[in-house]
Short mmCIF file of C-alpha atoms and ligand atoms in Angstrom, two decimals:
data_model
loop_
_atom_site.label_atom_id
_atom_site.label_comp_id
_atom_site.label_asym_id
_atom_site.label_seq_id
_atom_site.Cartn_x
_atom_site.Cartn_y
_atom_site.Cartn_z
CA MET A 1 118.46 127.03 114.05
CA VAL A 2 120.64 129.62 112.21
CA VAL A 3 119.46 132.78 110.76
CA VAL A 4 121.57 134.10 107.91
CA MET A 5 121.42 137.91 107.48
CA ALA A 6 121.51 139.54 103.98
CA PRO A 7 124.83 141.46 103.06
CA ASP A 8 123.01 144.80 103.34
CA ALA A 9 121.23 143.91 106.65
CA THR A 10 121.50 146.82 109.12
CA ASP A 11 122.36 146.77 112.83
CA GLU A 12 118.69 147.54 113.50
CA ASP A 13 117.58 144.55 111.49
CA ILE A 14 119.98 142.33 113.56
CA ALA A 15 118.76 143.85 116.85
CA ARG A 16 115.13 143.18 115.80
CA VAL A 17 115.81 139.52 115.21
CA VAL A 18 117.61 139.13 118.62
CA GLU A 19 114.68 140.90 120.30
CA LYS A 20 112.09 138.64 118.82
CA VAL A 21 114.09 135.49 119.69
CA GLU A 22 114.71 136.66 123.31
CA GLY A 23 110.93 137.59 123.36
CA VAL A 24 109.91 133.96 123.23
CA GLY A 25 112.54 132.85 125.73
CA GLY A 26 115.30 131.97 123.35
CA GLU A 27 118.86 132.89 122.97
CA ALA A 28 120.51 134.64 120.14
CA PHE A 29 124.27 134.30 119.40
CA VAL A 30 125.29 136.98 116.92
CA SER A 31 128.46 136.19 114.73
CA LYS A 32 129.46 138.95 112.37
CA GLY A 33 131.60 138.14 109.35
CA VAL A 34 133.24 140.51 106.88
CA VAL A 35 130.30 140.20 104.42
CA ARG A 36 127.36 138.59 106.39
CA THR A 37 126.04 138.14 109.81
CA ILE A 38 124.73 134.94 111.03
CA ILE A 39 122.73 134.40 114.27
CA GLY A 40 122.61 131.00 116.08
CA LEU A 41 119.33 130.43 117.95
CA VAL A 42 119.15 128.15 121.05
CA GLY A 43 115.87 127.27 122.64
CA ASP A 44 112.45 125.80 121.68
CA ILE A 45 112.40 125.36 117.99
CA ASP A 46 108.60 125.34 117.62
CA SER A 47 108.34 128.80 119.32
CA PHE A 48 110.88 129.97 116.73
CA HIS A 49 108.85 128.57 113.79
CA HIS A 50 106.00 130.89 114.82
CA LEU A 51 108.12 133.96 114.71
CA ASN A 52 108.21 134.04 110.78
CA LEU A 53 111.91 135.09 110.83
CA ARG A 54 112.13 134.56 107.17
CA SER A 55 109.93 137.40 106.38
CA MET A 56 111.82 139.96 108.45
CA SER A 57 113.76 142.86 106.97
CA GLY A 58 117.39 141.85 106.52
CA VAL A 59 116.94 138.17 106.87
CA ALA A 60 118.28 136.24 103.80
CA ASP A 61 117.67 132.66 104.99
CA VAL A 62 116.78 130.42 108.00
CA HIS A 63 118.25 126.84 108.46
CA ARG A 64 117.14 124.15 110.67
CA ILE A 65 119.98 122.16 112.30
CA SER A 66 118.11 119.59 114.25
CA ASP A 67 115.92 116.88 112.53
CA PRO A 68 112.21 117.56 112.10
CA TYR A 69 111.49 114.13 113.34
CA LYS A 70 112.33 113.30 117.05
CA LEU A 71 111.25 109.77 118.01
CA VAL A 72 112.85 108.02 115.03
CA SER A 73 115.90 110.22 115.06
CA ARG A 74 119.38 109.08 116.10
CA GLN A 75 119.57 112.66 117.90
CA HIS A 76 117.26 111.41 120.42
CA HIS A 77 118.22 107.60 120.33
CA PRO A 78 121.83 107.32 119.21
CA GLU A 79 121.93 103.42 119.21
CA ARG A 80 120.60 101.65 116.27
CA SER A 81 117.40 99.72 117.20
CA THR A 82 116.57 96.05 116.75
CA VAL A 83 113.02 95.36 115.88
CA TRP A 84 111.54 91.74 116.70
CA VAL A 85 108.90 90.14 114.60
CA GLY A 86 107.67 86.84 115.64
CA GLY A 87 110.94 86.14 117.23
CA VAL A 88 112.96 87.25 114.21
CA PRO A 89 115.25 90.35 114.66
CA PHE A 90 115.72 93.24 112.16
CA GLY A 91 118.76 95.25 113.38
CA PRO A 92 122.41 96.23 113.10
CA GLU A 93 124.06 92.85 113.86
CA THR A 94 121.88 90.58 111.63
CA PHE A 95 120.70 90.28 108.06
CA THR A 96 117.18 89.25 107.56
CA PHE A 97 115.84 87.64 104.58
CA VAL A 98 112.17 88.00 103.74
CA ALA A 99 110.68 86.17 100.73
CA GLY A 100 107.27 85.10 99.46
CA PRO A 101 104.81 85.74 96.67
CA CYS A 102 103.68 89.16 95.78
CA ALA A 103 100.13 88.21 96.34
CA VAL A 104 98.42 85.37 97.83
CA GLU A 105 96.49 83.38 95.14
CA SER A 106 95.57 80.09 96.63
CA PRO A 107 96.54 77.83 99.57
CA ALA A 108 98.75 75.61 97.18
CA GLN A 109 100.56 78.56 95.56
CA THR A 110 101.16 80.24 98.92
CA LEU A 111 102.39 77.14 100.59
CA GLU A 112 104.77 76.23 97.66
CA ALA A 113 106.13 79.72 97.52
CA ALA A 114 106.60 79.68 101.45
CA GLU A 115 108.49 76.44 101.17
CA MET A 116 110.68 77.83 98.41
CA ALA A 117 111.40 80.85 100.54
CA LYS A 118 112.19 78.78 103.54
CA ALA A 119 114.53 76.46 101.62
CA ALA A 120 116.37 79.50 100.28
CA GLY A 121 116.88 80.69 103.89
CA ALA A 122 114.20 83.15 104.48
CA THR A 123 112.96 83.58 107.96
CA LEU A 124 109.90 85.64 107.26
CA LEU A 125 107.22 85.15 104.80
CA ARG A 126 105.81 87.94 102.68
CA GLY A 127 102.36 87.79 100.88
CA GLY A 128 99.69 90.42 99.92
CA ALA A 129 96.06 89.65 100.78
CA PHE A 130 95.07 93.29 100.01
CA LYS A 131 96.72 94.40 96.95
CA PRO A 132 96.90 98.12 96.18
CA ARG A 133 96.75 98.01 92.40
CA THR A 134 97.14 100.80 90.03
CA SER A 135 94.02 99.61 87.95
CA PRO A 136 90.79 98.98 89.74
CA TYR A 137 90.32 96.22 87.09
CA ALA A 138 93.41 94.26 88.13
CA PHE A 139 93.54 91.46 90.69
CA GLN A 140 92.80 93.10 94.10
CA GLY A 141 93.87 90.22 96.26
CA LEU A 142 91.82 87.67 98.25
CA GLY A 143 91.23 89.92 101.16
CA VAL A 144 90.29 88.24 104.44
CA ARG A 145 90.53 84.65 102.68
CA GLY A 146 94.18 85.65 101.71
CA LEU A 147 94.94 86.40 105.40
CA GLU A 148 93.48 83.03 106.45
CA ILE A 149 95.68 81.28 103.99
CA LEU A 150 98.68 83.05 105.32
CA SER A 151 97.73 81.98 108.83
CA SER A 152 97.57 78.31 107.84
CA VAL A 153 100.91 78.53 105.87
CA ARG A 154 102.53 80.11 108.98
CA GLU A 155 101.19 77.07 110.92
CA ALA A 156 102.65 74.78 108.38
CA THR A 157 106.09 76.36 107.81
CA GLY A 158 106.73 78.18 111.15
CA LEU A 159 107.48 81.34 109.15
CA PRO A 160 106.03 84.70 110.69
CA ILE A 161 103.95 86.76 108.24
CA VAL A 162 104.28 90.44 106.89
CA THR A 163 101.36 91.46 104.87
CA GLU A 164 100.03 94.83 103.54
CA ILE A 165 97.28 96.82 105.07
CA THR A 166 95.64 99.21 102.64
CA ASP A 167 92.72 100.69 104.74
CA ALA A 168 92.60 101.74 108.43
CA ARG A 169 89.29 99.91 108.70
CA ASP A 170 91.09 96.59 108.07
CA VAL A 171 93.46 96.96 111.12
CA LYS A 172 91.57 94.58 113.38
CA VAL A 173 91.37 91.77 110.89
CA VAL A 174 94.85 92.10 109.58
CA VAL A 175 96.22 92.17 113.14
CA GLU A 176 94.36 88.93 113.89
CA HIS A 177 96.48 87.19 111.28
CA ALA A 178 99.72 89.09 110.66
CA ASP A 179 103.00 89.35 112.63
CA MET A 180 104.06 92.46 110.90
CA LEU A 181 101.86 95.12 108.96
CA GLN A 182 103.28 96.50 105.69
CA VAL A 183 102.43 99.99 104.64
CA GLY A 184 103.09 100.10 100.85
CA THR A 185 104.59 102.84 98.82
CA ARG A 186 101.25 104.16 97.76
CA ASN A 187 100.12 104.65 101.35
CA MET A 188 103.16 106.04 102.88
CA ALA A 189 101.69 109.50 103.16
CA ASN A 190 98.29 108.20 104.31
CA PHE A 191 98.52 109.67 107.65
CA GLY A 192 95.35 108.24 108.92
CA LEU A 193 96.51 104.69 108.15
CA LEU A 194 99.92 105.47 109.76
CA GLN A 195 98.17 106.50 112.82
CA ALA A 196 96.10 103.47 112.82
CA VAL A 197 98.98 101.09 112.42
CA GLY A 198 100.77 103.04 115.02
CA GLU A 199 97.99 101.97 117.57
CA ALA A 200 97.69 98.42 116.38
CA GLY A 201 100.31 96.98 118.64
CA LYS A 202 102.21 95.08 115.83
CA PRO A 203 105.54 95.82 114.10
CA VAL A 204 105.27 97.80 110.80
CA LEU A 205 107.17 97.58 107.56
CA LEU A 206 107.07 101.08 106.11
CA LYS A 207 107.93 101.27 102.46
CA ARG A 208 109.36 104.47 100.91
CA GLY A 209 106.81 106.43 98.93
CA MET A 210 108.00 106.27 95.27
CA ASN A 211 107.80 110.01 95.08
CA SER A 212 109.05 110.74 98.51
CA THR A 213 112.18 112.27 99.87
CA ILE A 214 114.02 110.56 102.72
CA GLU A 215 112.88 113.07 105.07
CA GLU A 216 109.18 112.69 104.11
CA TRP A 217 109.59 108.94 104.69
CA LEU A 218 111.11 109.43 108.15
CA MET A 219 108.27 111.90 108.97
CA ALA A 220 105.78 109.06 108.01
CA ALA A 221 107.72 106.78 110.39
CA GLU A 222 107.35 109.56 113.00
CA TYR A 223 103.54 109.48 112.61
CA ILE A 224 103.59 105.75 113.68
CA ALA A 225 106.13 106.20 116.46
CA GLN A 226 104.24 109.16 117.79
CA ARG A 227 101.19 106.67 118.33
CA GLY A 228 103.36 104.75 120.53
CA ASN A 229 104.77 102.22 118.23
CA LEU A 230 108.54 102.34 117.66
CA ASP A 231 108.80 98.90 116.17
CA VAL A 232 109.12 100.19 112.60
CA VAL A 233 111.40 98.77 109.83
CA LEU A 234 111.94 100.95 106.96
CA CYS A 235 112.04 99.45 103.34
CA GLU A 236 113.65 101.19 100.33
CA ARG A 237 111.75 99.97 97.34
CA GLY A 238 113.04 102.40 94.57
CA ILE A 239 111.72 105.83 93.56
CA ARG A 240 110.39 107.28 90.32
CA THR A 241 113.04 108.86 88.08
CA PHE A 242 113.30 109.61 84.33
CA GLU A 243 115.02 106.15 83.71
CA PRO A 244 112.60 103.71 82.04
CA ALA A 245 114.95 100.62 82.01
CA THR A 246 113.66 99.68 85.56
CA ARG A 247 110.30 99.93 87.00
CA ASN A 248 111.83 102.34 89.78
CA THR A 249 115.20 103.42 90.56
CA LEU A 250 116.61 101.68 93.61
CA ASP A 251 118.04 104.46 95.79
CA ILE A 252 120.76 102.37 97.33
CA SER A 253 122.35 105.51 99.06
CA ALA A 254 119.18 105.80 100.89
CA VAL A 255 120.29 102.91 103.19
CA PRO A 256 123.33 104.67 104.74
CA VAL A 257 121.64 107.91 104.71
CA VAL A 258 118.77 106.63 106.68
CA GLN A 259 121.22 104.71 109.09
CA ALA A 260 123.08 108.01 109.83
CA THR A 261 120.02 109.84 110.85
CA SER A 262 117.55 107.34 112.15
CA HIS A 263 117.87 104.45 114.65
CA LEU A 264 115.34 102.28 112.79
CA PRO A 265 116.29 99.33 110.77
CA VAL A 266 116.15 99.60 106.96
CA ILE A 267 115.75 96.83 104.46
CA VAL A 268 115.63 96.79 100.67
CA ASP A 269 113.09 95.47 98.21
CA PRO A 270 114.92 94.85 94.90
CA SER A 271 111.92 93.02 93.37
CA HIS A 272 109.50 96.06 93.39
CA ALA A 273 112.50 98.40 92.66
CA ALA A 274 113.41 96.73 89.46
CA GLY A 275 110.34 94.95 88.44
CA ARG A 276 112.67 92.50 86.45
CA LYS A 277 113.93 89.16 87.95
CA ASP A 278 117.41 89.35 86.25
CA LEU A 279 118.21 92.44 88.43
CA VAL A 280 117.08 91.07 91.73
CA VAL A 281 120.22 89.07 92.54
CA PRO A 282 122.72 91.94 91.71
CA LEU A 283 120.53 94.52 93.52
CA SER A 284 120.38 92.21 96.64
CA ARG A 285 124.16 91.79 96.60
CA ALA A 286 124.36 95.69 96.44
CA ALA A 287 121.90 95.94 99.37
CA ILE A 288 123.94 93.64 101.46
CA ALA A 289 127.27 95.37 100.63
CA VAL A 290 125.75 98.92 101.35
CA GLY A 291 124.78 97.73 104.86
CA ALA A 292 121.12 97.08 104.60
CA ASP A 293 119.58 95.23 107.56
CA GLY A 294 117.72 92.72 105.22
CA VAL A 295 115.93 92.29 101.89
CA ILE A 296 112.41 91.40 100.94
CA VAL A 297 112.15 89.48 97.68
CA ASP A 298 109.27 88.20 95.65
CA VAL A 299 109.28 84.40 94.82
CA HIS A 300 106.50 82.34 92.98
CA PRO A 301 106.28 78.81 92.04
CA ASP A 302 104.95 79.67 88.43
CA PRO A 303 105.70 83.25 87.66
CA GLU A 304 104.14 83.02 84.31
CA SER A 305 100.62 82.27 85.90
CA ALA A 306 101.22 84.92 88.67
CA LEU A 307 98.23 87.15 89.23
CA CYS A 308 100.68 90.13 90.26
CA ASP A 309 104.27 90.95 89.47
CA GLY A 310 105.19 87.75 87.81
CA PRO A 311 108.20 89.21 85.85
CA GLN A 312 109.96 90.12 89.05
CA ALA A 313 109.48 86.82 90.82
CA LEU A 314 112.41 84.37 91.42
CA LEU A 315 112.62 80.60 91.25
CA GLY A 316 114.96 77.92 90.28
CA ASN A 317 118.47 79.03 89.67
CA ASP A 318 117.89 82.77 90.29
CA LEU A 319 116.65 81.83 93.70
CA ARG A 320 119.56 79.58 94.32
CA LEU A 321 121.89 82.44 93.50
CA LEU A 322 120.05 84.70 95.80
CA ALA A 323 120.23 82.11 98.59
CA GLN A 324 124.02 81.90 98.06
CA ALA A 325 124.36 85.67 98.22
CA VAL A 326 122.33 86.07 101.43
CA ARG A 327 124.34 83.25 103.10
CA GLN A 328 127.81 84.34 101.96
CA LEU A 329 127.84 87.99 101.85
CA PRO A 330 126.50 89.35 105.18
CA PRO A 331 129.28 87.92 107.15
CA ALA A 332 131.80 89.75 105.02
CA VAL A 333 130.17 93.04 106.27
CA GLY A 334 129.98 91.84 109.90
CA ARG A 335 126.49 90.37 110.09
CA VAL A 336 125.03 87.09 111.15
CA ASP A 337 121.96 85.41 109.47
CA ALA A 338 118.86 86.60 111.51
CA GLY A 339 117.82 82.92 111.47
CA THR A 340 120.51 82.11 113.95
CA ARG A 341 119.17 84.63 116.52
CA VAL A 342 115.50 83.61 116.35
CA ARG A 343 113.84 83.85 119.73
CA THR A 344 110.72 81.88 120.72
CA PRO A 345 108.02 84.72 120.82
CA VAL A 346 106.45 85.08 124.38
C1 PEP B 1 104.27 94.87 97.66
O1 PEP B 1 105.38 94.55 98.37
O2 PEP B 1 103.55 93.89 97.37
C2 PEP B 1 104.07 96.08 97.18
C3 PEP B 1 102.97 96.37 96.55
O3 PEP B 1 105.17 96.96 97.22
P1 PEP B 1 105.19 98.52 96.99
O4 PEP B 1 104.28 99.06 97.88
O5 PEP B 1 106.67 98.81 97.28
O6 PEP B 1 104.88 98.82 95.53
MN1 MN B 2 104.02 93.33 93.97
#
C-alpha cells in the first residue's frame, strides 16, 4: 500500500502516519520528493484498512498495490490453472469448444442440438434447464425435467454438461445431473449462490456480470474459491454500454487482462454478447486470436421456433464456419483442441 501525502503536508502529518502504521506492527518507508512525499507500507493490509489513513490530516490518497482477491490471483499462484470438467480440460495449452441450445426445450431438440454441437467439434454440451429470464412471463425452462433430458443426452452423445443454476436451493438436484454449474450474468453478484456452488464439489462456469468490472468479477470468483472450490472457469459474455447495435458489447480486452491477473481459465460467449448470429463467427475468431481458453456458443436445430435466444443460435453454414475457425485458428496461437486431451473421468 502506498500513502500519497498532499503537497502542503507537514512533517508532523508524515510522522503521525508513520506512528499509526507502526502501531499496528507495519513498516513505513518515507520517500520525500521535491513536491510530494509518499510513504510505502509493508505489513498486514487488513490492519492498514482499519486505520482510516485516507481521513488523516495531510493525506491526499491511498493506493492498494496487491490484488484484493487472493486465491484466484496470480500473485499467489503464478502458473495458469487447468480446470477439468468431465475429463475435458480448460487451460492455457488447449482450446475448448462448448456448444448447445440456449434452453432445453424437449428431448428431441436437445439431442439434435447436441449432435450438431458434437459434429462441429464441441467437447462439452451447454443447455439451460433453469432460465433466468428478464420477464416472468417468458419461458422459464423445464427445470428438473430439463436436467433429466440433459443427462439422457449426455448418455447418448458422451458430451459432459454445463447448465445454469439460478437458486442456491437447487444445488442438490443440479449437481446430480451436471458436470459443471453455470452462474449466469444476472447472478454473478448473488453471494449466497456463489458460496453454495463453492461448496457443491463441481466445477463452475462463472459469467461476468453485465454491469460488473473485471475486479468485481474476480471477487465473485474469490467467493467460490474461498469455499474450497478452485475449479472455476471465467466467461466474458459482454457488458452493457451505450451501443445498441449489439445486445451487449463484447469486452475482448477482458481476456488478456484477466489472464494477466488471475490464474483461472477464461472463455468467451460470443452468442450472448452479440445477440445476433451473424456476429458469432467473427467474434469467435477474435476470441481465439486474443488468447481465450475456449468459446461457448448457442446452436439450435430450428432457431425460428426456439423458446429462448433464437436470433443468436447457429446452424447450417454459420456452424460450419465456426467449426472451421475452432479447428484452424487455435494452432496458430499455440493451442491444441481440448478434444485431443480428454481424460477418462475417474
Ligand atoms: C446463458 O448462457 O444461457 C445465459 C443466460 O447467459 P448470460 O447469463 O450470459 O446471459
Ligand atoms: Mn440465452
